[in-house]
PDB file of C-alpha atoms in Angstrom:
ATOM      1  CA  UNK A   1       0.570 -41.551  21.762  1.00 59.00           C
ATOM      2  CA  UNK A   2       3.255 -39.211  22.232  1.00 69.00           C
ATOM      3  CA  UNK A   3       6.853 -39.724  20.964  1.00 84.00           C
ATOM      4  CA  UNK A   4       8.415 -37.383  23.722  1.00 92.00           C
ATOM      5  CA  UNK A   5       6.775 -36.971  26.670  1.00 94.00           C
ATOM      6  CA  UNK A   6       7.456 -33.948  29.273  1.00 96.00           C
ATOM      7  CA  UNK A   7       6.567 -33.782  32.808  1.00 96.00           C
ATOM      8  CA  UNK A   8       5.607 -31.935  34.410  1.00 97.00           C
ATOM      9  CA  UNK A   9       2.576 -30.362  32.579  1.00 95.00           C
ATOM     10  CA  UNK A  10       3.023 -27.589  34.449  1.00 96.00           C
ATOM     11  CA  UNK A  11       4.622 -25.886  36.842  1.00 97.00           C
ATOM     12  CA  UNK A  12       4.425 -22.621  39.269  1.00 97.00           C
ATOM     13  CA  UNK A  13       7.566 -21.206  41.083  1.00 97.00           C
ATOM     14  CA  UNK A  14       8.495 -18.474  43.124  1.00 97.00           C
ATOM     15  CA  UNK A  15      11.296 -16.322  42.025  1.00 97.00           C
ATOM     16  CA  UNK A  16      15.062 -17.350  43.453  1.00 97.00           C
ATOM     17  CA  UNK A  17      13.831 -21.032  43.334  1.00 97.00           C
ATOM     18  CA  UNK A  18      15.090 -23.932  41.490  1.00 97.00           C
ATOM     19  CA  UNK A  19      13.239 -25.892  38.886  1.00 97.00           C
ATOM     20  CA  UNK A  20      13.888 -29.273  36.593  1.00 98.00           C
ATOM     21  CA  UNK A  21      12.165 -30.433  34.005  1.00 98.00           C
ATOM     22  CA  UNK A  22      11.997 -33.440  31.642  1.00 97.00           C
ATOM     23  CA  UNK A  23      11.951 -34.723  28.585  1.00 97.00           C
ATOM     24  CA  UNK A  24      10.889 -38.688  27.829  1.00 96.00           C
ATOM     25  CA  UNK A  25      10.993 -41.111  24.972  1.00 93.00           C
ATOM     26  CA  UNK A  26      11.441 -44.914  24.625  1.00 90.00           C
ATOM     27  CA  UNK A  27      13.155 -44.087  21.065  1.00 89.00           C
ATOM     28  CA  UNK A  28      17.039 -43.272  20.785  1.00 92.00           C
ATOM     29  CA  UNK A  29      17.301 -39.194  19.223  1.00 92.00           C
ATOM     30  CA  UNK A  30      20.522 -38.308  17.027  1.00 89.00           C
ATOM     31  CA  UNK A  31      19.807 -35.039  18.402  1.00 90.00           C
ATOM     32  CA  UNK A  32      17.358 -32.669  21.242  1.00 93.00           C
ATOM     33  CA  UNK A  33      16.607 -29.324  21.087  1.00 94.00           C
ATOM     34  CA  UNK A  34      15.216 -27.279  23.536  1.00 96.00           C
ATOM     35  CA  UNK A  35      12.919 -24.576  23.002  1.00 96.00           C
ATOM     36  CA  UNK A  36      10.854 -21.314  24.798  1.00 97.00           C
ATOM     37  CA  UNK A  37       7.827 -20.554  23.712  1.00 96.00           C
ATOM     38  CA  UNK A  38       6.323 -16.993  25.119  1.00 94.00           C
ATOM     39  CA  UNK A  39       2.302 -16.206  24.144  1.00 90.00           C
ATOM     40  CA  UNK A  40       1.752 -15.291  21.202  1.00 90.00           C
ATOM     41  CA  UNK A  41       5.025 -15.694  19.987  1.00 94.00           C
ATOM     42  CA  UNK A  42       6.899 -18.964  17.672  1.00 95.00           C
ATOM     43  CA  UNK A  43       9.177 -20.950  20.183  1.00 96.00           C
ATOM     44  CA  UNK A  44      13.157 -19.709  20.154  1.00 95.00           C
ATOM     45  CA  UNK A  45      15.947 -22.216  20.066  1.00 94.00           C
ATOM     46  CA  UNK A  46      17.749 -22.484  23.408  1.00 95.00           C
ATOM     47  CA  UNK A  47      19.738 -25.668  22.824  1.00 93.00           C
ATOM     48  CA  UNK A  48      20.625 -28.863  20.537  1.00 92.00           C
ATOM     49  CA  UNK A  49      22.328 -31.880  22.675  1.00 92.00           C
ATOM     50  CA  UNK A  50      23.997 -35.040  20.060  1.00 91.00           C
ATOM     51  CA  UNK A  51      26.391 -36.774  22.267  1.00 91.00           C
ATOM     52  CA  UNK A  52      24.783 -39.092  24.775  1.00 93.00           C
ATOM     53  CA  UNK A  53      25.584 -38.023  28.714  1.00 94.00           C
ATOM     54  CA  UNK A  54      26.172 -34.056  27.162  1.00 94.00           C
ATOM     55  CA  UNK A  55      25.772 -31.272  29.595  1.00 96.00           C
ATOM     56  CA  UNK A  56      25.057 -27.809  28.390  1.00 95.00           C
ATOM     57  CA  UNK A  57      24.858 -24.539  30.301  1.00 96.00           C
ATOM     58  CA  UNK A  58      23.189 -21.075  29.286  1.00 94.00           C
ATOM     59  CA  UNK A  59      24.006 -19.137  31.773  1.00 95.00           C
ATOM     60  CA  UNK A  60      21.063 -19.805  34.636  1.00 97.00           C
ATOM     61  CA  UNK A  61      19.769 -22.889  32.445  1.00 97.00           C
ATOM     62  CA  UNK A  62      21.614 -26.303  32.539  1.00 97.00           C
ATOM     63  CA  UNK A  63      20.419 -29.266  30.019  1.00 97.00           C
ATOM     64  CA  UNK A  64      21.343 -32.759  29.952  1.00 97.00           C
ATOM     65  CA  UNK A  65      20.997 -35.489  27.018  1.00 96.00           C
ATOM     66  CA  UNK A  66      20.763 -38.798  28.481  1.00 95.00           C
ATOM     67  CA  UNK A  67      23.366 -41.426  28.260  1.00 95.00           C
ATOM     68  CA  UNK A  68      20.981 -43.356  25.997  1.00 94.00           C
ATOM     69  CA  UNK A  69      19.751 -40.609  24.635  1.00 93.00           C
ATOM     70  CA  UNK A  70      16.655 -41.416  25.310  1.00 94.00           C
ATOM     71  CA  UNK A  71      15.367 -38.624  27.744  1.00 95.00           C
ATOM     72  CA  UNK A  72      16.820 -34.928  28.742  1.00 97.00           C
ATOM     73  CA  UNK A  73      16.345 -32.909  31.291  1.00 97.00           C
ATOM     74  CA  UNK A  74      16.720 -28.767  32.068  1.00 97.00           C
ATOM     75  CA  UNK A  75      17.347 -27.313  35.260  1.00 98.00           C
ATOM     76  CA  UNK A  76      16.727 -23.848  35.854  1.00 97.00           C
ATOM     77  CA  UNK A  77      18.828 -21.659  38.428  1.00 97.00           C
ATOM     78  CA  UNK A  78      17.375 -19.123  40.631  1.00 97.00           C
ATOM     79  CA  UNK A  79      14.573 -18.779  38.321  1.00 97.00           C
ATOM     80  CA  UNK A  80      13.352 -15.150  37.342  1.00 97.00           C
ATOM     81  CA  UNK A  81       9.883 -14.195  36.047  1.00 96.00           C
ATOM     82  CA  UNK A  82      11.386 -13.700  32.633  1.00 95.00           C
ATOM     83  CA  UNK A  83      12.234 -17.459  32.791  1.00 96.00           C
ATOM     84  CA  UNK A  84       8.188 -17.695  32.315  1.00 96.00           C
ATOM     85  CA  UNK A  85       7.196 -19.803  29.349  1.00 96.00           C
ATOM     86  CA  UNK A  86       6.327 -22.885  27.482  1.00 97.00           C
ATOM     87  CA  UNK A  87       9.373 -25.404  27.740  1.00 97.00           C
ATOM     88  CA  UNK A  88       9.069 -27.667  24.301  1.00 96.00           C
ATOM     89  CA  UNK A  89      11.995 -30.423  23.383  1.00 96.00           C
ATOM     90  CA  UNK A  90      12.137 -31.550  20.064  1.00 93.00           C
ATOM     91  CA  UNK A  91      14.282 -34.760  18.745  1.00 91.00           C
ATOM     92  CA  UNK A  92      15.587 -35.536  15.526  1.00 88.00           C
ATOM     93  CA  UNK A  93      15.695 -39.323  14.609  1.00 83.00           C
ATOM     94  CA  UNK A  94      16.497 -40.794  11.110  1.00 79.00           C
ATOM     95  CA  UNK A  95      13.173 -42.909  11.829  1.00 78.00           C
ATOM     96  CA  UNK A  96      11.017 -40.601  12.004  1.00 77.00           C
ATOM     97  CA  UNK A  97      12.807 -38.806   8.839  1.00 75.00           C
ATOM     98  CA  UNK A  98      12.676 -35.069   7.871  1.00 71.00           C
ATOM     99  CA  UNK A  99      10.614 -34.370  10.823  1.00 79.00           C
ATOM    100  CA  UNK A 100      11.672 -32.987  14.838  1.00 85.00           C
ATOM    101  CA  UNK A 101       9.340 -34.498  16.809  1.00 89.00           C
ATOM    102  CA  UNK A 102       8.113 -32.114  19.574  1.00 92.00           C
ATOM    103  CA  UNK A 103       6.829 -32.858  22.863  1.00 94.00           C
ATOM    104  CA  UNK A 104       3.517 -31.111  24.577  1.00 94.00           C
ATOM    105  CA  UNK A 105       5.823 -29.028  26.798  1.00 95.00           C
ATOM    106  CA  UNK A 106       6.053 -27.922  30.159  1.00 96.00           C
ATOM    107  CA  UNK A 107       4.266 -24.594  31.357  1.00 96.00           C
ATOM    108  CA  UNK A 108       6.163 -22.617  33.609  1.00 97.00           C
ATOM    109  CA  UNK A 109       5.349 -19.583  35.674  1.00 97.00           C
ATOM    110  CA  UNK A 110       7.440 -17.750  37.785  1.00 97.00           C
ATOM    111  CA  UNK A 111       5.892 -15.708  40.235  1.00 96.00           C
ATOM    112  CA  UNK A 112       7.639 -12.181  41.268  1.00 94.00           C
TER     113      UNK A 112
ATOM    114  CA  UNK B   1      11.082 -12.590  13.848  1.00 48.00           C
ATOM    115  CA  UNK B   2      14.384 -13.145  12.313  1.00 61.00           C
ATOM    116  CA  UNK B   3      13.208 -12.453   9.093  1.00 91.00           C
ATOM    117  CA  UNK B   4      10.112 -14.520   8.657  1.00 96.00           C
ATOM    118  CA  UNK B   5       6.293 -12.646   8.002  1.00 96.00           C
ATOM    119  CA  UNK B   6       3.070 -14.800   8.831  1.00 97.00           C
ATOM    120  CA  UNK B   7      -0.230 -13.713   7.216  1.00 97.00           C
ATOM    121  CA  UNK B   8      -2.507 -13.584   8.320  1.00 97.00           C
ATOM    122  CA  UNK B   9      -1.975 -13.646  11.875  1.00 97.00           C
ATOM    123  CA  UNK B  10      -5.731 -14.549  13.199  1.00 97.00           C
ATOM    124  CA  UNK B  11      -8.562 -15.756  10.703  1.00 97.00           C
ATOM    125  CA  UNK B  12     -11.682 -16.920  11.883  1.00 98.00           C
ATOM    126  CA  UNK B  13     -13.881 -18.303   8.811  1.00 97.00           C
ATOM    127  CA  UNK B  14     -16.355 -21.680   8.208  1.00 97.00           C
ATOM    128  CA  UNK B  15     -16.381 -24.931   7.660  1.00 97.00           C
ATOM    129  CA  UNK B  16     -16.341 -25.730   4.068  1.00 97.00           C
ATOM    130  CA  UNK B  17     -14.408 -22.510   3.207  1.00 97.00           C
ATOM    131  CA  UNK B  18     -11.155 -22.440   1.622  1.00 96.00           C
ATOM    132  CA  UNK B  19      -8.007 -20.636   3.071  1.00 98.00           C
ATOM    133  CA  UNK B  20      -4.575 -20.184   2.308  1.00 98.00           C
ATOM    134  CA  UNK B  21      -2.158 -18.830   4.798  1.00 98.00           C
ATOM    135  CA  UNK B  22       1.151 -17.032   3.296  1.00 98.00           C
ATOM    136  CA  UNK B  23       4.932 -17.880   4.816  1.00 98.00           C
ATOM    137  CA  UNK B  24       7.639 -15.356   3.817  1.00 98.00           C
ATOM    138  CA  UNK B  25      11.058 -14.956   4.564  1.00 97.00           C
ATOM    139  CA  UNK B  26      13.882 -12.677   3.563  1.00 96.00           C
ATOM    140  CA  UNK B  27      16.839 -15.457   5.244  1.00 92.00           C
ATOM    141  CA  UNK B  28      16.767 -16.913   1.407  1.00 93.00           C
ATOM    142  CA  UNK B  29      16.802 -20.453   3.734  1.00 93.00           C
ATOM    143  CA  UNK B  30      16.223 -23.528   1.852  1.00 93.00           C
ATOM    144  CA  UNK B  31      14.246 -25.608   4.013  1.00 93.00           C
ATOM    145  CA  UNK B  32      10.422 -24.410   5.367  1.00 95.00           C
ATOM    146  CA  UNK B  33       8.184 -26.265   7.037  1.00 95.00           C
ATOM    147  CA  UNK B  34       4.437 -25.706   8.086  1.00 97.00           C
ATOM    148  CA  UNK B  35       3.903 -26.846  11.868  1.00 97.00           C
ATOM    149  CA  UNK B  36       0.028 -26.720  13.603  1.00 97.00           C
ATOM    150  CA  UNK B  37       0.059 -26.255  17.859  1.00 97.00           C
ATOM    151  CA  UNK B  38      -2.592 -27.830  19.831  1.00 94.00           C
ATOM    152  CA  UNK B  39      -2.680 -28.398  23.494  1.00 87.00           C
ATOM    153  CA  UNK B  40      -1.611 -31.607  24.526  1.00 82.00           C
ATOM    154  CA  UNK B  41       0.215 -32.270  21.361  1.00 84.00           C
ATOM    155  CA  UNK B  42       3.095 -30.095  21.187  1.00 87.00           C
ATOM    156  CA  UNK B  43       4.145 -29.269  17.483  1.00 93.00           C
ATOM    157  CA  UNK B  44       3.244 -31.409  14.820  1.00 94.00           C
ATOM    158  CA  UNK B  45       4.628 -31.275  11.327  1.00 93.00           C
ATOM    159  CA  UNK B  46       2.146 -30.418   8.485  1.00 96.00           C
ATOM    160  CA  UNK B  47       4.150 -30.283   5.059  1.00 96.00           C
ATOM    161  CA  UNK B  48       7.633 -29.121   4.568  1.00 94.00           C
ATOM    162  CA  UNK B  49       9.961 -28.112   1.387  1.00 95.00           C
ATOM    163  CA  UNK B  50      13.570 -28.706   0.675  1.00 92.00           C
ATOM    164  CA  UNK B  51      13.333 -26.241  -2.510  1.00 93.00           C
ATOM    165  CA  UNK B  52      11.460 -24.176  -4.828  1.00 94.00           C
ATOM    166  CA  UNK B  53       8.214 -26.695  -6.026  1.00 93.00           C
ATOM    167  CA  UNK B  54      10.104 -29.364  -3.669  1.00 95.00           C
ATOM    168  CA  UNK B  55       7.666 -30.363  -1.119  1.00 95.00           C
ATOM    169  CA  UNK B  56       7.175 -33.566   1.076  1.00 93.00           C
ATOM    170  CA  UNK B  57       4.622 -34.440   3.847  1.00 93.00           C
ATOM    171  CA  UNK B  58       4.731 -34.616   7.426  1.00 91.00           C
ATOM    172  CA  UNK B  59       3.252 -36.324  10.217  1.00 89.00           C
ATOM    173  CA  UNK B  60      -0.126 -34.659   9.854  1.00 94.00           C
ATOM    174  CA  UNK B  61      -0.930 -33.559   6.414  1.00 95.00           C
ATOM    175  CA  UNK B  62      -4.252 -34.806   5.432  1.00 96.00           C
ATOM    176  CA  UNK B  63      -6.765 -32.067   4.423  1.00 96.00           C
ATOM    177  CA  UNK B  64      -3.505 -29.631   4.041  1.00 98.00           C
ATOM    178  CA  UNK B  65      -1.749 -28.808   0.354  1.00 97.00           C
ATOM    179  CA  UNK B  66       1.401 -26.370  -0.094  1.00 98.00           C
ATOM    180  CA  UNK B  67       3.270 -25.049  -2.239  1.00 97.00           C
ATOM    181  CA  UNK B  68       6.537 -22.956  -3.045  1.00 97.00           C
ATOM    182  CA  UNK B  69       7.452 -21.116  -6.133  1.00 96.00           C
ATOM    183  CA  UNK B  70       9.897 -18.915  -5.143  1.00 96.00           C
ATOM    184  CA  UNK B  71      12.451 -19.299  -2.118  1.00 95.00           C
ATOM    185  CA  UNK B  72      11.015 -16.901   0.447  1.00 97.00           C
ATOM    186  CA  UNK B  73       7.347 -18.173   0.002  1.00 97.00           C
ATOM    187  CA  UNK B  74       5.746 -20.947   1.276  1.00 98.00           C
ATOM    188  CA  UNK B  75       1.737 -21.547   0.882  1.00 98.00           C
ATOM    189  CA  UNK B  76      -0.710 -23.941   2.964  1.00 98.00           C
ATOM    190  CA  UNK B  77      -3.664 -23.949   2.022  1.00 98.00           C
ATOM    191  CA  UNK B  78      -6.645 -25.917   3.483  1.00 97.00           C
ATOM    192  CA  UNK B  79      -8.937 -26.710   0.271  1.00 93.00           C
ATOM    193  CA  UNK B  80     -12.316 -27.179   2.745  1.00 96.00           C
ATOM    194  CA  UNK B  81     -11.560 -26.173   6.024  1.00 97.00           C
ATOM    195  CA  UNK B  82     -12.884 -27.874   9.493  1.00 97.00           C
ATOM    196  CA  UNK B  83     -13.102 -27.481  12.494  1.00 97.00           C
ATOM    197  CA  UNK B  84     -10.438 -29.901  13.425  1.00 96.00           C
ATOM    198  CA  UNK B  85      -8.193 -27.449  11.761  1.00 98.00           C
ATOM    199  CA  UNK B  86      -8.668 -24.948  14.652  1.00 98.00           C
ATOM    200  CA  UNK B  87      -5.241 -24.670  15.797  1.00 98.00           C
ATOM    201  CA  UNK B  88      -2.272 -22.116  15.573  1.00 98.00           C
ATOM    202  CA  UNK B  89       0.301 -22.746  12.549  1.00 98.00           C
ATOM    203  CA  UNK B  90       3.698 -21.951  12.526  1.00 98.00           C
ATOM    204  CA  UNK B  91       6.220 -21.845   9.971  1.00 97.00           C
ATOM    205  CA  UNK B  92       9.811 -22.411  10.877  1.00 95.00           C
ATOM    206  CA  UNK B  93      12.764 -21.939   8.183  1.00 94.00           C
ATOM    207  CA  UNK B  94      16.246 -23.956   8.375  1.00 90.00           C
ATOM    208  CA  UNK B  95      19.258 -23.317   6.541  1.00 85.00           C
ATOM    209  CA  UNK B  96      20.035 -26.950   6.722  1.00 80.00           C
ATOM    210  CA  UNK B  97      18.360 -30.133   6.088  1.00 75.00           C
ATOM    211  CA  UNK B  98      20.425 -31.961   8.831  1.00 77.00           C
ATOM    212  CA  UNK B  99      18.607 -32.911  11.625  1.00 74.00           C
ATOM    213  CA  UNK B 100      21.110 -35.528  13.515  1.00 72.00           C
ATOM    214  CA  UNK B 101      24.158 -33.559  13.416  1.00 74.00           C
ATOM    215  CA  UNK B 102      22.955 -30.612  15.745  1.00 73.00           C
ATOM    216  CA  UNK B 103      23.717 -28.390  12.997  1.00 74.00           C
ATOM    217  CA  UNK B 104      19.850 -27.659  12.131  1.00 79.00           C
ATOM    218  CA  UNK B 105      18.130 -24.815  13.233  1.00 84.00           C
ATOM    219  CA  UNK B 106      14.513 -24.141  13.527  1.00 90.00           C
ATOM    220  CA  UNK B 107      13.318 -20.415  13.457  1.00 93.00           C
ATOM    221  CA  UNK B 108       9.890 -20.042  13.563  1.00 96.00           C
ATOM    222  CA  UNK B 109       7.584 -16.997  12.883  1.00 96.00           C
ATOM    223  CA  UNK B 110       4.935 -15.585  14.925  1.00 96.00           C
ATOM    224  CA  UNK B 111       2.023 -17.744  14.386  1.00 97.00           C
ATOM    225  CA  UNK B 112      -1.014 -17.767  12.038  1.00 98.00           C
ATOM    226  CA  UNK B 113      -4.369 -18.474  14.550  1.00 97.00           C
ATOM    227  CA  UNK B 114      -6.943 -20.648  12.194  1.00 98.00           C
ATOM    228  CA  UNK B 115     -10.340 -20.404  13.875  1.00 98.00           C
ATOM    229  CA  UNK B 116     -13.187 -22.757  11.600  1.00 97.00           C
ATOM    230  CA  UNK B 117     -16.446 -22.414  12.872  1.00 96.00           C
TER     231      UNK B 117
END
C-alpha cells in the first residue's frame, strides 16, 4: 500500500500545453517536497511546502500543499520538452520518523 | 552531482554473491541515507546515518547492512544478494536531520544499478 499516491501514472503533452499533477495521502505531512527525476540521473529538489493551503511558484511550475495537508498538487505552464521527467513528492511526518516517504511518481513527456 | 560519487554505477553479479556499493561525498554533510527505486514504488528508504558509526534502519532494510567510518563514506552492503535486490540505489546526503521544518534537503547522487541474476 502506498503512503502517497500520484496520479496520473503518466502523462504525454504537447509543448505550449498545460499540465497538473497530484500528490495523495490519507496521513497529515509536516512537510512535501517535490522532486525531478531525469534517466539515469538521482531526482533534484524543486520544492518543500509546510504551511497547509501554501502556494509556491518556480517560474513556469506552480505547487500547492493542501489545506489539510494531506495532498499537493503541481501545475505546469506552457510546458517545454525540458519539463520531461519523473515527477516524485516526498512527505516528511514525525510518524513515519527519520524517513521522507516518496510516492511512485508521475511520468511526463513533452513532445516538441 | 553536488559533490556526491556512486560506485559502482551498474553491477550485474549472482544470487548468493556478496556486494558492497561505496557512497562518497566531499559536502562533509552529516546525514546519508541509502534509498532503492523500483517501479511502482517510488523511493524507499534502506538504512540511513546521523554520524560517523551512527546508523539506523529504514523502511526496507532486511537483507541490507551499512556502515560509516568516516564522514564522506557510507557502505551498503548486501551479505547474499537476490534477485529481489534488482533495483537502482541511491544515496542522498542532508545537512540537516529536520524533516518537518522544510529546512531538510535531499541531494542525491547518480545511482548505483544492482542487477542479481
Amino acid at each position: 500500500t502506498q503512503l502517497l499516491e500520484q496520479s496520473p501514472q503518466f502523462l504525454s503533452i504537447q509543448e505550449g500545453e498545460n499540465l497538473t499533477v497530484y500528490c495523495n495521502s490519507s496521513s497529515v505531512f509536516s512537510s512535501l517536497q517535490w522532486y525531478r527525476q531525469e534517466p539515469g540521473e538521482g531526482p533534484v529538489l524543486l520544492v518543500t511546502v509546510v504551511t497547509g493551503g501554501e502556494v509556491k511558484k518556480l517560474k513556469r511550475l506552480t505547487f500547492q500543499f493542501g489545506d489539510a495537508r494531506k495532498d499537493s498538487s503541481l501545475h505546469i505552464t506552457a510546458a517545454q520538452p525540458g519539463d520531461t521527467g519523473l515527477y516524485l513528492c516526498a512527505g516528511a511526518s514525525r510518524e513515519y520518523g527519520q524517513n521522507f516517504v516518496f510516492g511512485p511518481g508521475t511520468r511526463l513527456s513533452v513532445l516538441p | 552531482d553536488a559533490g556526491i560519487t556512486q560506485s559502482p554505477r551498474h553491477k550485474v553479479t549472482e544470487t548468493g554473491t556478496p556486494v558492497t556499493l561505496r557512497c562518497h561525498q566531499t559536502e562533509n554533510h552529516r546525514y546519508m541515507y541509502w534509498y532503492r527505486q523500483d517501479p511502482g514504488h517510488g523511493l524507499r528508504l534502506i538504512h540511513y546515518s546521523y554520524g560517523v558509526k551512527d546508523t539506523d534502519k529504514g523502511e526496507v532494510s532486511d537483507g541490507y547492512s551499512v556502515s560509516r567510518s568516516k564522514t564522506e563514506d557510507f557502505l551498503l552492503t548486501l551479505e547474499s544478494a537476490t534477485s529481489s535486490q534488482t533495483s537502482v540505489y541511491f544515496c542522498a546526503i542532508s545537512e540537516t536531520g529536520d524533516l518537518f521544518s522544510g529546512a531538510n534537503v535531499l541531494t542525491f547522487g547518480a545511482g548505483s544499478r544492482l542487477t542479481v541474476l
